[in-house]
Coordinates of C-alpha atoms and ligand atoms in Angstrom, one line a residue:
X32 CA 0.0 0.0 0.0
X33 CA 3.1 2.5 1.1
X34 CA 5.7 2.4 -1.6
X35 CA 8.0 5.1 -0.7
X36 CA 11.7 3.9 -0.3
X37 CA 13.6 4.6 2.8
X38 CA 17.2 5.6 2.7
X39 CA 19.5 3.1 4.5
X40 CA 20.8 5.8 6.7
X41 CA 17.3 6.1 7.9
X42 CA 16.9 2.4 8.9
X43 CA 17.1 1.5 12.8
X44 CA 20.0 -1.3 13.5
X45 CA 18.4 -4.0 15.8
X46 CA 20.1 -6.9 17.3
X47 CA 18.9 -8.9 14.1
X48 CA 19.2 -6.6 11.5
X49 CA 17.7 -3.3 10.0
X50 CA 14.2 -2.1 10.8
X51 CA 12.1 0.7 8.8
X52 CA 9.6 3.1 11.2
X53 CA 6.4 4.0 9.4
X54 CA 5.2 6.8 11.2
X55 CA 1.2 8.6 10.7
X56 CA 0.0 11.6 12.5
X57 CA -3.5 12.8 13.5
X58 CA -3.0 16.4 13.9
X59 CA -5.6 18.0 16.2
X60 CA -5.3 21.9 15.3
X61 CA -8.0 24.4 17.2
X62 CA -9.5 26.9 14.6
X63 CA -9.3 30.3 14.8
X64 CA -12.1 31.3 15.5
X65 CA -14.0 34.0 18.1
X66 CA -16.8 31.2 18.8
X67 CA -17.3 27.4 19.5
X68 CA -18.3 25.1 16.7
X69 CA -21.6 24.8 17.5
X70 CA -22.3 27.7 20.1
X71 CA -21.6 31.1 20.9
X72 CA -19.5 30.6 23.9
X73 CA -16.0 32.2 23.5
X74 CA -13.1 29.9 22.2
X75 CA -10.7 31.9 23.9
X76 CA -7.9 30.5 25.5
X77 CA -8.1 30.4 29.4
X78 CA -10.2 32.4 31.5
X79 CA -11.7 30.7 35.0
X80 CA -13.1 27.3 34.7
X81 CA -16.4 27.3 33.6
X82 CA -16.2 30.9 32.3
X83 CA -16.7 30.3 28.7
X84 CA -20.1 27.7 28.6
X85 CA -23.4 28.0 26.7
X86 CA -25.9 25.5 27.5
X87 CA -24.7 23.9 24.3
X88 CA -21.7 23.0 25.7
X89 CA -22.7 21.9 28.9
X90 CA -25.2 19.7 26.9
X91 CA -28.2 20.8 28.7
X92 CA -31.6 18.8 27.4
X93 CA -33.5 20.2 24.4
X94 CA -30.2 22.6 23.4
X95 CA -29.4 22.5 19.5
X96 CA -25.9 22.9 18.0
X97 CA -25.8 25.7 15.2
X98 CA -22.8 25.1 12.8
X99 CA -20.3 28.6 13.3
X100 CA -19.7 29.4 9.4
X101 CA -16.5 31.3 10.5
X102 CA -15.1 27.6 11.2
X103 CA -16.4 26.1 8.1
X104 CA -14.7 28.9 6.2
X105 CA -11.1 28.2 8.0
X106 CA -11.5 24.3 7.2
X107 CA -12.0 25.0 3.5
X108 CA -9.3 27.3 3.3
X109 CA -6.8 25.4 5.2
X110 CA -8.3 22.2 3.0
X111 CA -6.5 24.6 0.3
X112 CA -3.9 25.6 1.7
X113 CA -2.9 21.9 1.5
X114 CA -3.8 21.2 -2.0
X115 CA -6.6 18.7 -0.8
X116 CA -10.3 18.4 -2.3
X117 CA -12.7 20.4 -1.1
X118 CA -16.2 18.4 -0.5
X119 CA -19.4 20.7 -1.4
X120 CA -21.4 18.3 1.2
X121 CA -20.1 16.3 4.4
X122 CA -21.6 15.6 7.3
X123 CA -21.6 15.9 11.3
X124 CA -21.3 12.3 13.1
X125 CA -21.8 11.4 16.2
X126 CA -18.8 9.3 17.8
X127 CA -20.6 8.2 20.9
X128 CA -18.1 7.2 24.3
X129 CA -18.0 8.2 28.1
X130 CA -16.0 10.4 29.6
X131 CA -16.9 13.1 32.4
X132 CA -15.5 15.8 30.4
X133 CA -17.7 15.0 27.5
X134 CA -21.2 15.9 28.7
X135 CA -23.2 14.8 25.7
X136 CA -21.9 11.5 26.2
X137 CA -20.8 12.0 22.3
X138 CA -18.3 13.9 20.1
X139 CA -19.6 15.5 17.2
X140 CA -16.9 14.9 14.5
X141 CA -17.5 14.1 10.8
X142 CA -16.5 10.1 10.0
X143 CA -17.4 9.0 6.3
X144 CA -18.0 11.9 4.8
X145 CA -15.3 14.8 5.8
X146 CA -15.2 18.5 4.6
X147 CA -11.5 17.6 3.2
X148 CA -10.4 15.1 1.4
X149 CA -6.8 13.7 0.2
X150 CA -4.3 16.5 -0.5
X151 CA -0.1 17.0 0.4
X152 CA 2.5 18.7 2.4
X153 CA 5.6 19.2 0.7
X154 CA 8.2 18.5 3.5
X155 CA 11.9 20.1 3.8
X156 CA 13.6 17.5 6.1
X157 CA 17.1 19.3 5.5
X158 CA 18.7 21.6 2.8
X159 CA 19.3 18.6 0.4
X160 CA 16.0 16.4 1.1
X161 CA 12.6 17.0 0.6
X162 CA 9.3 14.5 0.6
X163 CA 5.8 14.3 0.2
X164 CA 3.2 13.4 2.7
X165 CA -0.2 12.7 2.2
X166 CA -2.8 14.2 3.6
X167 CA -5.9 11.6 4.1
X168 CA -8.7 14.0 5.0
X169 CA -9.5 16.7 7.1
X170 CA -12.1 17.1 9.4
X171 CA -14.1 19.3 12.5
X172 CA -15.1 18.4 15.4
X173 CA -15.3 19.4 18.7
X174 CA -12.8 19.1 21.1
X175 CA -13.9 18.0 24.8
X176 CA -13.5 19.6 28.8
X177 CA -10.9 18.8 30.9
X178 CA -10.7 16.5 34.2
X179 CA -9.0 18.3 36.8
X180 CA -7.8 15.7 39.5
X181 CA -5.5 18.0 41.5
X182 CA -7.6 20.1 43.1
X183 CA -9.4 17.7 45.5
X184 CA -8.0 14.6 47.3
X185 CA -11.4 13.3 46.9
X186 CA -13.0 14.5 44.2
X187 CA -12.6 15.3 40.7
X188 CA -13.6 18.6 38.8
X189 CA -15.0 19.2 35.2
X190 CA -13.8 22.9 33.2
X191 CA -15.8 23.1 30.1
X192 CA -14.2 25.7 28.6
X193 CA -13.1 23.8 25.7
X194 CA -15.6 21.7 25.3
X195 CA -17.3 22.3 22.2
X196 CA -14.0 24.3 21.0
X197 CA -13.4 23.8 17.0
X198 CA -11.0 21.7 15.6
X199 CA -9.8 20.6 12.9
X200 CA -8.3 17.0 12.9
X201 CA -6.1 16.4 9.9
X202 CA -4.7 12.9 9.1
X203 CA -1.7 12.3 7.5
X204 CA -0.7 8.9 5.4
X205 CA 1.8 6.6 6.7
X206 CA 4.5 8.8 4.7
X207 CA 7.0 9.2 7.0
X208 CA 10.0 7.2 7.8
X209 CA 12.1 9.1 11.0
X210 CA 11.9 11.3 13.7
X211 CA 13.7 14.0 11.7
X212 CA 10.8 13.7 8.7
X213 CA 8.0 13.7 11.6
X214 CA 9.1 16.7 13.4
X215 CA 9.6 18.4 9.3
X216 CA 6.4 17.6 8.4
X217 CA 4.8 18.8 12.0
X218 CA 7.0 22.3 11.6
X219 CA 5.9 22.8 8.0
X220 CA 2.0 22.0 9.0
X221 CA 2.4 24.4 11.5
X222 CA 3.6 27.3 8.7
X223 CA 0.9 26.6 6.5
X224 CA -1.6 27.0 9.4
X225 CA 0.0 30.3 10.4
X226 CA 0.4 31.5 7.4
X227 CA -3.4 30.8 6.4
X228 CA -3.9 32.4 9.7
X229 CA -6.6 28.9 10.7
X230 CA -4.9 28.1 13.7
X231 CA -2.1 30.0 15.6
X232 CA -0.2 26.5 16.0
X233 CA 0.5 27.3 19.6
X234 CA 1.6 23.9 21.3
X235 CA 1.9 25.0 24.5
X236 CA -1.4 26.1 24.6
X237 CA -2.9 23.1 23.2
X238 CA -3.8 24.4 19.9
X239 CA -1.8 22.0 17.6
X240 CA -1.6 18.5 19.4
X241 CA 0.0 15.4 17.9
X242 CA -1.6 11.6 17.9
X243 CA 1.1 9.2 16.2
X244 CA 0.8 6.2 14.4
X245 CA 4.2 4.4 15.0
X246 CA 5.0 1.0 13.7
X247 CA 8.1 -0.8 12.5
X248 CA 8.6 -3.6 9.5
X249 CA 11.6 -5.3 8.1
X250 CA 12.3 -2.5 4.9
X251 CA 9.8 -3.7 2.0
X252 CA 7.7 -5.5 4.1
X253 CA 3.8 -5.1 4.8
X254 CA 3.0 -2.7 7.5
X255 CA 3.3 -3.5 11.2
X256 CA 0.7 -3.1 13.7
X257 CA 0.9 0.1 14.9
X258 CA 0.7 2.2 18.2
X259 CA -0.9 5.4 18.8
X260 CA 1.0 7.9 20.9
X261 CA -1.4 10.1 22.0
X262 CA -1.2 13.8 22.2
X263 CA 1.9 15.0 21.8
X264 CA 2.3 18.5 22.4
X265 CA 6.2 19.3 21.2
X266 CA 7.7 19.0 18.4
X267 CA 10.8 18.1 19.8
X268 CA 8.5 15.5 21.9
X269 CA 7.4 14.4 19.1
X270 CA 10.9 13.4 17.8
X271 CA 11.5 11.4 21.0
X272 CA 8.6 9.4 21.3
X273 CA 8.8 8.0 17.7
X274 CA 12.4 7.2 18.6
X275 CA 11.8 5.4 21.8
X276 CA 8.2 3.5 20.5
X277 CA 10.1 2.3 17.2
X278 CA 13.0 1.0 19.6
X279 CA 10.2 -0.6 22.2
X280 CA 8.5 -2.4 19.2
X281 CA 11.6 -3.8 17.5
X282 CA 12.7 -5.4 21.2
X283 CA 9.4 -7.1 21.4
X284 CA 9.4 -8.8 17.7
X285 CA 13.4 -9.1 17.9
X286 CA 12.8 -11.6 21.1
X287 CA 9.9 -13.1 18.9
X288 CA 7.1 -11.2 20.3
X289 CA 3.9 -9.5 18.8
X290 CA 2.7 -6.0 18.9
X291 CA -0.7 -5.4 20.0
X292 CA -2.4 -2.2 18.9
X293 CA -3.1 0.3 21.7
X294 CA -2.9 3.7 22.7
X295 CA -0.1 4.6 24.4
X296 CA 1.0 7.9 25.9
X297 CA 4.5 9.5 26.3
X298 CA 6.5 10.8 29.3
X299 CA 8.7 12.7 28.2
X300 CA 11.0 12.9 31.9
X301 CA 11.4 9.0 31.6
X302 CA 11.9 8.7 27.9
X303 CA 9.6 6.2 27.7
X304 CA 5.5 5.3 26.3
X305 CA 3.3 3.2 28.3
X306 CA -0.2 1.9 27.5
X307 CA -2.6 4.0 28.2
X308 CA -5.7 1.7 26.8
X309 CA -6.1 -1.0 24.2
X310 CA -7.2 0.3 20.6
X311 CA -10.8 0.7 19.4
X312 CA -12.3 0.1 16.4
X313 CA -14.1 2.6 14.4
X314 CA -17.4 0.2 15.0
X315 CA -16.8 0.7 19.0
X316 CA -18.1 4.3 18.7
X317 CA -21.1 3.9 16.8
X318 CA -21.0 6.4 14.7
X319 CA -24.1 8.2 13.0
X320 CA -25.0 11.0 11.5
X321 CA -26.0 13.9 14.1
X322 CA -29.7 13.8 13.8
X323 CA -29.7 17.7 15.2
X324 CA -27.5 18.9 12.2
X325 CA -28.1 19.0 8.1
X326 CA -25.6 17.9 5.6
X327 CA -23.1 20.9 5.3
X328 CA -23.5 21.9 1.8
X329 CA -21.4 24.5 0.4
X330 CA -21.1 25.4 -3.5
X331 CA -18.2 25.7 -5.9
X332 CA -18.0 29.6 -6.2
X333 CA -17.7 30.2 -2.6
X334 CA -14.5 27.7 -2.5
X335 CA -13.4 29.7 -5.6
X336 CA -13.7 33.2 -3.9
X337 CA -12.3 31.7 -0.9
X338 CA -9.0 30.5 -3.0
X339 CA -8.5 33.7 -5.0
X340 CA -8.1 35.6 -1.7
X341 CA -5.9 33.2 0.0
X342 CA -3.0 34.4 1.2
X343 CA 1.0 33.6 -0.7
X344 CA 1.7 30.1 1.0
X345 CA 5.5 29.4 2.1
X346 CA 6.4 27.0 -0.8
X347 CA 4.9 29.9 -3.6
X348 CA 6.8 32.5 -1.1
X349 CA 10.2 30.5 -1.6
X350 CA 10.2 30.1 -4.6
X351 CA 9.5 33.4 -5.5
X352 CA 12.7 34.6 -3.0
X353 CA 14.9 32.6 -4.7
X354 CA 14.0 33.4 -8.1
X355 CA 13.5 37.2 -7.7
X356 CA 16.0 38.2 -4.6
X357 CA 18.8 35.4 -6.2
X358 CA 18.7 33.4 -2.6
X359 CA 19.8 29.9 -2.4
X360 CA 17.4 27.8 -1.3
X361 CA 17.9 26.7 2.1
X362 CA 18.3 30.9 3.2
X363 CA 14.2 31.5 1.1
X364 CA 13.4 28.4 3.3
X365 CA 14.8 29.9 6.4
X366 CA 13.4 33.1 5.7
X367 CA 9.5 32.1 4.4
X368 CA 9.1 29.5 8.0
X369 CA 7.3 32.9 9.6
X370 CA 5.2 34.8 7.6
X371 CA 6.6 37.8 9.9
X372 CA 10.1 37.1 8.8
X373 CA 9.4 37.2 5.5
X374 CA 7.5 40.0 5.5
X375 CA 10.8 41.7 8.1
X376 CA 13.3 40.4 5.1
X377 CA 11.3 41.8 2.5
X378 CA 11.1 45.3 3.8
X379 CA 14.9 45.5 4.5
X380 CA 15.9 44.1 1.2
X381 CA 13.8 46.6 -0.7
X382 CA 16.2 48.2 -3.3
X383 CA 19.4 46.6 -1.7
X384 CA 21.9 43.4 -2.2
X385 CA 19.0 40.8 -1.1
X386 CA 21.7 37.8 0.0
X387 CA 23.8 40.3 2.6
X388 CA 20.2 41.5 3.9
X389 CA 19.3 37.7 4.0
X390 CA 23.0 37.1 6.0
X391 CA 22.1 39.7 8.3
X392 CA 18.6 38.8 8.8
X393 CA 19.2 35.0 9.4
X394 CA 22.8 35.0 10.7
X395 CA 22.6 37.9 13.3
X396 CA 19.0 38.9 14.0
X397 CA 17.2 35.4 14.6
X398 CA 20.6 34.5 16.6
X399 CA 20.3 37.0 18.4
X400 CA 16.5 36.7 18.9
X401 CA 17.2 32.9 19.4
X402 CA 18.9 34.0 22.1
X403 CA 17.0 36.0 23.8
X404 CA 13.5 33.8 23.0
X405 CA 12.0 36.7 21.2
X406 CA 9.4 36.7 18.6
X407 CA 10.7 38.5 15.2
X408 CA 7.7 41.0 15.7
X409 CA 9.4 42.0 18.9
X410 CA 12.3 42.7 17.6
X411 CA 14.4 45.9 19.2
X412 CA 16.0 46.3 15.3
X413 CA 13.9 47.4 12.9
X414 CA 13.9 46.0 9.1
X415 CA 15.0 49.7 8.5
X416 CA 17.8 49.8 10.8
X417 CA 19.6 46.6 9.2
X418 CA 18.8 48.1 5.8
X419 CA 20.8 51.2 6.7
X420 CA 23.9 48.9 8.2
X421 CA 23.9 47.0 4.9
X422 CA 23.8 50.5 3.1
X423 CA 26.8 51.6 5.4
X424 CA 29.1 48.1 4.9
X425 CA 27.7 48.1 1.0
X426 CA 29.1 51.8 0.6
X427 CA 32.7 51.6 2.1
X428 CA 31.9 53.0 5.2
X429 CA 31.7 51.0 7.9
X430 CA 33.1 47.2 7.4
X431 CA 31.5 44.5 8.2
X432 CA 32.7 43.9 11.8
X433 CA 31.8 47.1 13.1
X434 CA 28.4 46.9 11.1
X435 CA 28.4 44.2 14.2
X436 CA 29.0 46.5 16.7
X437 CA 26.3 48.8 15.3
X438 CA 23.9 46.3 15.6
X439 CA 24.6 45.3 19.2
X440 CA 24.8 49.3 20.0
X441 CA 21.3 49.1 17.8
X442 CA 20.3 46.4 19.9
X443 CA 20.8 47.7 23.5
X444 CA 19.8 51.3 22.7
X445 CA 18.3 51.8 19.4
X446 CA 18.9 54.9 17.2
X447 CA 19.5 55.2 13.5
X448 CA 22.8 53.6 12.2
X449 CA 23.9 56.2 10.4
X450 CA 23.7 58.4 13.2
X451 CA 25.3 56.2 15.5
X452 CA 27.9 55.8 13.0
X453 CA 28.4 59.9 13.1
X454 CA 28.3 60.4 16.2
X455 CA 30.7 57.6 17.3
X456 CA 32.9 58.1 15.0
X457 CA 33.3 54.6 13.6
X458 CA 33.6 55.3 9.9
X459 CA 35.8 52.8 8.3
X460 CA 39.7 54.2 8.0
X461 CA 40.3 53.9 3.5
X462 CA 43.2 56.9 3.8
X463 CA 46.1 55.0 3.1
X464 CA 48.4 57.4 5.1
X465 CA 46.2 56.7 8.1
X466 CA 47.1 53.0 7.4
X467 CA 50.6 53.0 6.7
X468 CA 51.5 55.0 9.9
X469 CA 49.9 52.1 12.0
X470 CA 51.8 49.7 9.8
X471 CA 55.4 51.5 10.2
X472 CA 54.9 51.5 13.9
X473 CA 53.7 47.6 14.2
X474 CA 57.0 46.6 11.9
X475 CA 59.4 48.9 13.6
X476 CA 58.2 47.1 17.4
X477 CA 58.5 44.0 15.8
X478 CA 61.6 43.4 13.5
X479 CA 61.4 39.6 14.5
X480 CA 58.2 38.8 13.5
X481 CA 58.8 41.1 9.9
X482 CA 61.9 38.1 9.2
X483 CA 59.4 35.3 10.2
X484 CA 56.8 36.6 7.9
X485 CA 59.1 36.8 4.6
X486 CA 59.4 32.8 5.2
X487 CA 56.1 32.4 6.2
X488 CA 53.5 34.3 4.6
X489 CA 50.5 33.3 6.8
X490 CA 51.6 35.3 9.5
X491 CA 49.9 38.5 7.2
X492 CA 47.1 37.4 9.6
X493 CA 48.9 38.6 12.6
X494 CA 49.9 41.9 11.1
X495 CA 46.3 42.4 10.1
X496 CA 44.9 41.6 13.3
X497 CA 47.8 44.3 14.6
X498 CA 46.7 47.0 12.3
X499 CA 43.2 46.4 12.9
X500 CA 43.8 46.6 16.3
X501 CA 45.9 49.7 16.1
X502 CA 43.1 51.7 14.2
X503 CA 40.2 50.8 16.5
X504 CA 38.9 47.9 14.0
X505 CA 38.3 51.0 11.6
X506 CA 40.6 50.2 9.0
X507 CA 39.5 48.9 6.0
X508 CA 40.3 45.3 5.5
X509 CA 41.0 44.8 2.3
X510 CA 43.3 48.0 1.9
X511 CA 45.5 46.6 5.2
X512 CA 45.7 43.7 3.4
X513 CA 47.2 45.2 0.4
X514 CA 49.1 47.6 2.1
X515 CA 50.7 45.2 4.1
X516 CA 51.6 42.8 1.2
X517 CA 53.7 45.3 -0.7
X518 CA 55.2 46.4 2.5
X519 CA 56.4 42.8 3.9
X520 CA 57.1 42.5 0.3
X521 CA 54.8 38.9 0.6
Ligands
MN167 MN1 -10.1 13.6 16.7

């Protein structure tokens, strides 16, 4: 059924030989949206327990669900925004279990007949490798309340505030083949969702949750029976629990063991899954369609109107750095991961040499921000002040290093470069007199080091690093360089 090959690289080593991971995510991503999916109750994120409830939500008798358009709208255009079909008519299911947080005794979800159907995610798993994944389907449904356990030592609490929240759940094929491609695919979801602006892909507050579908084969054989790892909330979690699951499952058939398919949940301070309950079947729900709720029927020109004003996605956006700003491929991919960096990198490389903006932008502003844990929207540099350090380094008159110290001085206190540059007065040194006074008094200290240097000519570096020295880091580089040369005679 799966035919992709996997690289040998990517194959796990057992004690018996190599083993392939075939990995499958649910994704669980809440919609943006101002309202529930079938009430008017806020979908806000926290508030007290209990503060954001309609009678919907708390399932109260005779209360109808009414289907919040807004969410429809977001499902479509993230259906899109993956390059999936778009179904004019699906419909709401019920998927009936227990569970205190779950008042109707029911999830509405949608089961045979989603709102999206198959699609794909174009994946960058690094610079020099990039795969496909398969989107399944997308659906809504709602997500449920929360238990809270801790607050009693004999009893347990219910916070409805989420339940009836929109979500979308999108399903994945069994596409991917490591950790490294699963956390890919999960980051580049994530972007698309962002950028589409249908969920803010916030995984600390829940918004974008994981279930994975992790099983292992001998490379080219049928699939394995597979474990669900149930909501994962990191990326980086992710990553680990595919690792540890694949290496849990190939013990168990390595000492001639069988799989059996449960859920299964990760901690991620012991490194380790443990069952959480064995697997149902779709049958043990008993799904049917919501007798409260019509068909959702949509037509083609509303999809259409909803396409043309979709935003520029990150693969269109990449491309289109790479072919109009010259960028290699790996810096447009860097660059198009946040719509708000691309958007920062544009502005800056307006009318300027796009690949130094892009060095700057990528090299010292996100390590810099990386640092610090700041968001590129709260960055203390503006898009205008690197533009105007690039100006000064591109024009002779700073050089790059101090460019550096303009940006920390940028940085700490802001101001215009330029100014700063002025008033400071770090203006790159070009007069050659200025130069060759702080080279005749380097040679005359050091008449040793002059002999050494005419036998070995990498000690130029020294003498640069000297001059540079001398002159405050002002001098230009290239003219020490020069100057130097003819005056070791190297
Ligand atoms: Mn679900």
């Amino acid at each position: 059924m799966n035919t992709r090959q996997t690289a040998p690289g990517k194959l796990i080593k057992g004690a018996t030989g190599d083993w392939e991971v075939v990995v499958g995510m649910e994704i669980h991503a809440q919609v943006t949206s101002k309202a529930k999916l079938f009430s008017g109750a806020s979908a806000e994120y926290g508030g007290e327990p209990n503060d954001h409830v309609s009678l919907v939500d708390a399932a109260m008798p005779g209360m109808l669900p009414v289907i919040n358009e807004e969410c429809v709208r977001q499902a479509i255009r993230t259906g899109l925004g993956l390059q999936a079909k778009i179904n004019l008519r699906s419909v709401f299911d019920r998927k009936n279990y227990f569970y205190p947080d779950l008042p109707q005794g029911y999830q509405i979800s949608q089961y045979k007949h989603p709102i999206v159907g198959e699609g794909e995610v174009v994946v960058d798993v690094t610079p020099a490798e990039r795969i496909t994944v398969g989107i399944e389907r997308l659906h809504l449904e709602q997500d449920a309340g929360k238990s809270l356990h801790d607050l009693s030592a004999t009893e347990s609490h219910v916070d409805l505030n989420r339940s009836g929240v929109a979500l979308m759940e999108i399903v994945s094929r069994p596409d991917i083949r490591s950790a490294e491609e699963a956390r890919a695919y999960v980051s580049k979801l994530r972007t698309i969702l962002r950028y589409i602006g249908s969920c803010d892909g916030n995984m600390e507050q829940g918004s974008l949750r994981a279930d994975v579908n992790v099983s292992v084969r001998r490379p080219g054989a049928p699939l394995g029976t597979r474990c669900e790892i149930k909501n994962v909330n990191s990326i980086r979690f992710i990553g680990q629990a595919i690792e540890v699951e694949a290496r849990r499952q190939i013990g168990i058939l390595e000492d001639g063991g069988v799989i059996s398919q449960e859920t299964r949940l990760f901690d991620p301070g012991k490194g380790e899954t443990r069952s959480m309950r064995s697997k149902e079947e779709a049958h043990d729900y008993r799904y049917f369609p919501d007798p409260d709720l019509l068909p959702l029927e949509f037509d083609q020109p509303y999809v259409d109107a909803l396409k043309a004003e979709l935003p520029e996605l990150p693969d269109d956006k990449r491309a289109r750095f790479i072919e109009q700003y010259g960028l290699p491929p790996y810096d447009a991919g860097v660059l198009v991961a946040e719509r708000a960096s691309a958007d920062f990198f544009e502005a800056a490389a307006k009318g300027r040499d796009a690949k130094l903006v892009a060095n700057w932008v990528i090299n010292e502003l996100f390590g810099r921000l990386n640092k610090e844990g700041l968001d590129i929207t709260r960055s203390p540099v503006s898009a205008q002040a690197i533009g105007a350090i690039v100006d000064l380094i591109s024009q002779g008159v700073i050089s790059g290093k101090i460019g550096k110290d303009v940006f920390e001085i940028v940085w700490q206190e802001g101001g215009d470069p330029r100014e700063i540059v002025e008033a400071r007065g770090l203006k790159q040194v070009t007069d050659a007199g200025a130069i060759e006074a702080a080279i005749e008094a380097i040679v005359a200290a050091n008449p040793d080091k002059v002999a050494q240097a005419k036998a070995k000519p990498t000690m130029l570096g020294w003498f640069v690093g000297q001059v540079m020295k001398a002159t405050g880091g002002k001098a230009n580089p290239q003219a020490v360089n020069e100057l130097l040369k003819s005056r070791l005679e190297i």
